[in-house]
PDB file of C-alpha atoms in Angstrom:
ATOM      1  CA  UNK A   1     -55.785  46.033-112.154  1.00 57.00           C
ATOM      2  CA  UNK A   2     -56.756  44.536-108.981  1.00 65.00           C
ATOM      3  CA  UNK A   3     -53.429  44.376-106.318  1.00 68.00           C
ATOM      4  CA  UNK A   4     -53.878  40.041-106.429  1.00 71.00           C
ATOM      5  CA  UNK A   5     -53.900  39.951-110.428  1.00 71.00           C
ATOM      6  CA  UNK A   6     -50.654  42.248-109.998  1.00 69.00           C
ATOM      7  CA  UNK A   7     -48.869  40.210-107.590  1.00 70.00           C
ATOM      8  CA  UNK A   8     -49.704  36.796-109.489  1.00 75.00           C
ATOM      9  CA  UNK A   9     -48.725  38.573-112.880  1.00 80.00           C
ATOM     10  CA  UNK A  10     -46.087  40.647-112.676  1.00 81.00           C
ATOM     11  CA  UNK A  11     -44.816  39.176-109.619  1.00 86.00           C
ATOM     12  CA  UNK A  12     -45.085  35.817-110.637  1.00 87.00           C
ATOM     13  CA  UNK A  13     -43.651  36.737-113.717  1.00 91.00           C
ATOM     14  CA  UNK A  14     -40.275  37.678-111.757  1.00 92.00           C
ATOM     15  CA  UNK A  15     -40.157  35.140-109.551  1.00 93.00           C
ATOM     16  CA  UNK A  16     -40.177  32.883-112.688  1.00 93.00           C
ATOM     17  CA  UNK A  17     -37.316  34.978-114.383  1.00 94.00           C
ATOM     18  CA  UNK A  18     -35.338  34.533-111.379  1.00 95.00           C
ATOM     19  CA  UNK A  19     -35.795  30.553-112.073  1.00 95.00           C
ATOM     20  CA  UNK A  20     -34.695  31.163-115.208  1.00 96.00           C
ATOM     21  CA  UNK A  21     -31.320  32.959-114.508  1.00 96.00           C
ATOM     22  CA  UNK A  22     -30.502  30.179-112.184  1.00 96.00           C
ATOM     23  CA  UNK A  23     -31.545  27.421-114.490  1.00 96.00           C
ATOM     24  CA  UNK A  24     -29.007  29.066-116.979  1.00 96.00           C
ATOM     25  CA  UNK A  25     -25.925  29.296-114.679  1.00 95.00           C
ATOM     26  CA  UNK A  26     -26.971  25.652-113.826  1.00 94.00           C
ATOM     27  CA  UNK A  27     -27.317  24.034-117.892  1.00 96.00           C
ATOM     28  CA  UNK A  28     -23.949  25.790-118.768  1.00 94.00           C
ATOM     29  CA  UNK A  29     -22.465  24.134-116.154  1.00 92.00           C
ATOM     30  CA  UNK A  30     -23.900  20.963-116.764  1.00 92.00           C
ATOM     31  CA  UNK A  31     -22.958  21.763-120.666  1.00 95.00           C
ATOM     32  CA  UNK A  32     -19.485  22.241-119.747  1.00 91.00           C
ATOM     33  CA  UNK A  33     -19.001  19.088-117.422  1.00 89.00           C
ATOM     34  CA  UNK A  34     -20.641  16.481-120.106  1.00 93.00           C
ATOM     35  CA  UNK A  35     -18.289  18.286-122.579  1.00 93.00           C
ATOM     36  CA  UNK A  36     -15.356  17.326-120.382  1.00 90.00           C
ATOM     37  CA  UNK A  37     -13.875  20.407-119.970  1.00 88.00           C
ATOM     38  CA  UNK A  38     -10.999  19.947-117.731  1.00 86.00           C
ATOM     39  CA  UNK A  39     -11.269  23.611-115.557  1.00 84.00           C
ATOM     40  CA  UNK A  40      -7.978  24.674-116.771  1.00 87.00           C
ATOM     41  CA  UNK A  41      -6.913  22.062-114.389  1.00 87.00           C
ATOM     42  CA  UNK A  42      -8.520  24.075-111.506  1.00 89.00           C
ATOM     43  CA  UNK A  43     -10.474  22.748-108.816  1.00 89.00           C
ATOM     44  CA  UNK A  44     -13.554  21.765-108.837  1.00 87.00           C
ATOM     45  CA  UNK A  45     -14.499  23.954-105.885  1.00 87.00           C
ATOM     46  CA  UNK A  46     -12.748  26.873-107.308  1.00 90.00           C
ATOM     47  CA  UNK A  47     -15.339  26.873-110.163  1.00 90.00           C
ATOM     48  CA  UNK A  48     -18.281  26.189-108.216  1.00 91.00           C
ATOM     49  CA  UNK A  49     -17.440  29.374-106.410  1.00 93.00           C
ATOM     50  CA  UNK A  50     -16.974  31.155-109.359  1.00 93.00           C
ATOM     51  CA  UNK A  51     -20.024  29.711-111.192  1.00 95.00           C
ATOM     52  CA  UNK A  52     -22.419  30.713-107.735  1.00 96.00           C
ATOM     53  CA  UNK A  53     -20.454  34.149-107.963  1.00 96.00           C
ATOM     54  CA  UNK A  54     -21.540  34.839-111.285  1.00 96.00           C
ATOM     55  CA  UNK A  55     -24.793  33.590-110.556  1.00 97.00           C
ATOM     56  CA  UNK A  56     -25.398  35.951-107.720  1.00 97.00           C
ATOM     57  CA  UNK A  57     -24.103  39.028-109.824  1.00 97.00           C
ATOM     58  CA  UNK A  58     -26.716  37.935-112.689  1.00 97.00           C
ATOM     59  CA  UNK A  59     -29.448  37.822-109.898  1.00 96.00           C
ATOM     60  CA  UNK A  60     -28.860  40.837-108.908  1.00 97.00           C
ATOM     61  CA  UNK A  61     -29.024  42.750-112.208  1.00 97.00           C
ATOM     62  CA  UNK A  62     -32.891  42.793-112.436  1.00 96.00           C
ATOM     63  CA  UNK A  63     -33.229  44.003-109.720  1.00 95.00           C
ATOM     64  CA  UNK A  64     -30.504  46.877-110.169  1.00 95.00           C
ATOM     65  CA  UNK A  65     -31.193  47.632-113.771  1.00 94.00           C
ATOM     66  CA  UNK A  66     -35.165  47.565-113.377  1.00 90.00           C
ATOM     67  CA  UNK A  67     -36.436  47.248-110.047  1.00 87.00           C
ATOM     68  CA  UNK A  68     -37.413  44.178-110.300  1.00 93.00           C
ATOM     69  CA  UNK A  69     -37.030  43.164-106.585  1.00 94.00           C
ATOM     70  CA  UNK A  70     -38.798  39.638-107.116  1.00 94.00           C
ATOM     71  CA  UNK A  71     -36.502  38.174-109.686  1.00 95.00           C
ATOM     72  CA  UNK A  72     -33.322  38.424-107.305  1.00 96.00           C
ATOM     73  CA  UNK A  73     -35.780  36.361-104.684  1.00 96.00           C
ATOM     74  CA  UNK A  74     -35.697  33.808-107.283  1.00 96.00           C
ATOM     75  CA  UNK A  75     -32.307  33.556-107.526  1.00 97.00           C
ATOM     76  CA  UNK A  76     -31.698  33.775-103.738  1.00 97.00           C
ATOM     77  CA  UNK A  77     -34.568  31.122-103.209  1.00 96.00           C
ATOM     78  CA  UNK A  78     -32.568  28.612-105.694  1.00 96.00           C
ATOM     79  CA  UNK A  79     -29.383  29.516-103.564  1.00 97.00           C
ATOM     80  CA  UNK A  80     -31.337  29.031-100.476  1.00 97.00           C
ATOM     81  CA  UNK A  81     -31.909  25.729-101.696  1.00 95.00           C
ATOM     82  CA  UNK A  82     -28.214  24.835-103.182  1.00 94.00           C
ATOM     83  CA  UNK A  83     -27.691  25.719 -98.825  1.00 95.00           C
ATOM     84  CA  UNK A  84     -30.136  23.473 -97.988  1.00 95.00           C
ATOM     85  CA  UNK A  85     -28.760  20.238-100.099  1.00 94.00           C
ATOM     86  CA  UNK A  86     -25.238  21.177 -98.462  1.00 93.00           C
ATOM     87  CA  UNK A  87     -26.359  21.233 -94.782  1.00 93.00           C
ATOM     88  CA  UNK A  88     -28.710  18.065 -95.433  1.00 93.00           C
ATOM     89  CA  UNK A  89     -27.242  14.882 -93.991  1.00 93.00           C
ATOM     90  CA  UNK A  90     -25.724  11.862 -96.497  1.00 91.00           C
ATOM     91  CA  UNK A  91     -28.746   9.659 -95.998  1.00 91.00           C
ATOM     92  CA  UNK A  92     -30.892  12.066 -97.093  1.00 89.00           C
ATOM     93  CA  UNK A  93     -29.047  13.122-100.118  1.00 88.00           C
ATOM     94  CA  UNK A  94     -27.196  15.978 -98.602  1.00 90.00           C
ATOM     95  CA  UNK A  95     -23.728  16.774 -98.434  1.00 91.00           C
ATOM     96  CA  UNK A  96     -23.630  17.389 -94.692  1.00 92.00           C
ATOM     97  CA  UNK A  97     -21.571  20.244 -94.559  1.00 91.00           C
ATOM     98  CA  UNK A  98     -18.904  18.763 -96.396  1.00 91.00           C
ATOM     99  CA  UNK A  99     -17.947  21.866 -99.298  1.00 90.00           C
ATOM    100  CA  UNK A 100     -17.445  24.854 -96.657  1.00 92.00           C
ATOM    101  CA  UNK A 101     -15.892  27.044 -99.771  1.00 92.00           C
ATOM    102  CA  UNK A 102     -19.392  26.241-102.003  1.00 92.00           C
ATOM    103  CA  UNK A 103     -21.049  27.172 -98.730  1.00 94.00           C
ATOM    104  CA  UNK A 104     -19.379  30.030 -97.950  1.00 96.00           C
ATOM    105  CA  UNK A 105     -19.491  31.198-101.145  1.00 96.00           C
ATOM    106  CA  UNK A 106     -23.651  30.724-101.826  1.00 96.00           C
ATOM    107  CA  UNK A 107     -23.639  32.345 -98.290  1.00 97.00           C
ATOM    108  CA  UNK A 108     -21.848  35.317 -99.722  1.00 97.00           C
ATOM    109  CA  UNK A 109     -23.862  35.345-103.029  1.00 97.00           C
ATOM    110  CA  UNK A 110     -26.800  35.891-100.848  1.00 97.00           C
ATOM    111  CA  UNK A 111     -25.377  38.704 -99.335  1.00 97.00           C
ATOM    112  CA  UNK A 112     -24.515  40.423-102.705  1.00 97.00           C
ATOM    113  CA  UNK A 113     -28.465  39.838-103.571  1.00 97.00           C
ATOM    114  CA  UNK A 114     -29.671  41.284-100.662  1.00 97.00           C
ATOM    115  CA  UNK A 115     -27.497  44.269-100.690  1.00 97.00           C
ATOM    116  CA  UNK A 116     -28.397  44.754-104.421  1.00 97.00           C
ATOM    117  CA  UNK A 117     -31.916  45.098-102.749  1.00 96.00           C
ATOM    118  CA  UNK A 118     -31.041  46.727 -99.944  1.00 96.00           C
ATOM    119  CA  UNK A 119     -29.564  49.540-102.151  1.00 96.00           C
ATOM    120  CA  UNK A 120     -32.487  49.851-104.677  1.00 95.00           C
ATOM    121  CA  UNK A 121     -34.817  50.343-102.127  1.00 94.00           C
ATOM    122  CA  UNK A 122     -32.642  53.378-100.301  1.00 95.00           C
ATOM    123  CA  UNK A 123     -32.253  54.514-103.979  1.00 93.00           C
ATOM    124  CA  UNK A 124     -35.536  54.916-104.782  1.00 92.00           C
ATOM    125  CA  UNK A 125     -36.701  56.177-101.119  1.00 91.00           C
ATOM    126  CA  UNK A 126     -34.460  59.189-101.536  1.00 91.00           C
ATOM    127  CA  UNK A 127     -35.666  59.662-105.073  1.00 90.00           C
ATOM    128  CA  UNK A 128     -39.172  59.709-104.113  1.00 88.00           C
ATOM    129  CA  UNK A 129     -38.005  62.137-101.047  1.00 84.00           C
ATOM    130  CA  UNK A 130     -36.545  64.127-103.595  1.00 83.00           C
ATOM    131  CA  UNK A 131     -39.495  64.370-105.824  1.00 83.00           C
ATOM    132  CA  UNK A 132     -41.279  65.504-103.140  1.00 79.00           C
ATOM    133  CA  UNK A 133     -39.147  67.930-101.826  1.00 79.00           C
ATOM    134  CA  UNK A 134     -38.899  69.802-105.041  1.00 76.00           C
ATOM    135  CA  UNK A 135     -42.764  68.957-105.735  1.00 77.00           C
ATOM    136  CA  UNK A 136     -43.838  70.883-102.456  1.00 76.00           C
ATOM    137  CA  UNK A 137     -41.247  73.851-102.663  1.00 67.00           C
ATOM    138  CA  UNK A 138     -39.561  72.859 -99.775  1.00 65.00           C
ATOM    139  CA  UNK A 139     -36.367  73.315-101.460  1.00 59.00           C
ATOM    140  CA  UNK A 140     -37.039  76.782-102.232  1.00 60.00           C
ATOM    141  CA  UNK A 141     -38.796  77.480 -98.987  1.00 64.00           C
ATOM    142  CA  UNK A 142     -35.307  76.175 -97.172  1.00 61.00           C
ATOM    143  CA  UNK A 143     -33.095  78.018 -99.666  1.00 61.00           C
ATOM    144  CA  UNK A 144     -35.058  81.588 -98.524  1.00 66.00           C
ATOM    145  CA  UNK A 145     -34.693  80.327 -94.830  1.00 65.00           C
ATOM    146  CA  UNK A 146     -31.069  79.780 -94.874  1.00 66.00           C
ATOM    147  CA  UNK A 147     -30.582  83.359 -96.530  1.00 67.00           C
ATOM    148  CA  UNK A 148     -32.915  84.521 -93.900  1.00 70.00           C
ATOM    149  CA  UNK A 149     -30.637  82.754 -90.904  1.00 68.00           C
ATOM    150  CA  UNK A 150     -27.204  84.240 -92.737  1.00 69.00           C
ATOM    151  CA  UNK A 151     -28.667  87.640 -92.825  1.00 67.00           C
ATOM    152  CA  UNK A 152     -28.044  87.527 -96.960  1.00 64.00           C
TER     153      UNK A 152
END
């Protein structure tokens, strides 16, 4: 297929799934609150942090598990916007800073995506370094040098 039906499909596609893990994290949460459950008398901030934890691990399963580098960017584009909400003043429906630990925390879960990323990309660089190296003979043409250099 042509590269734009790609990117709108498959791409899209993530991007969407990544909507969908947040939206998830969110309606259990908002599940558990109408339900009244009391935290185990924990903070509310304390589970906020563990809820955002949580939802950055999910996040970055797709794109650990099956490359799928578009659904964490949904993920981390709902968290960018959780960061947003918190650093928008009171009059305009923010929380102006008020919830460092949520912030701190979404901060952080951001991080974990992007290393998740990070990672898969190096990952897959050196495996397609490695499939060339072995594809091309190099290793065996290095192997006969190195005997050569040791006098073997």
């Amino acid at each position: 297929p042509l590269p734009s039906v790609r990117f709108a499909g498959r791409y899209g596609f993530e991007i969407y799934l990544g909507w969908i893990i947040a939206a998830a994290v969110a309606n259990v949460s908002v599940l558990l609150v109408a339900l009244g459950w009391d935290r185990f008398g924990l903070p509310q901030t304390f589970w906020t942090a563990a809820v955002l934890i949580v939802a950055s691990v999910l996040g970055s399963l797709p794109t650990l598990y099956g490359r799928h580098y578009f659904a964490t960017a949904g993920v981390a584009w709902a968290f960018i916007g959780l960061l947003v909400r918190h650093f928008a003043k009171p009059d305009a429906g923010g929380f102006g800073g008020k919830y460092f630990e949520v912030i701190s925390v979404a901060l952080f879960g951001l991080v974990i995506m992007l290393c998740a990323v990070i990672y898969k990309v190096l990952d897959r660089m050196m495996e397609e370094a490695e499939k060339h190296y072995l594809e091309t003979g190099s290793a065996l043409r290095y192997h006969e040098k190195s005997k050569k250099m040791k006098g073997i």
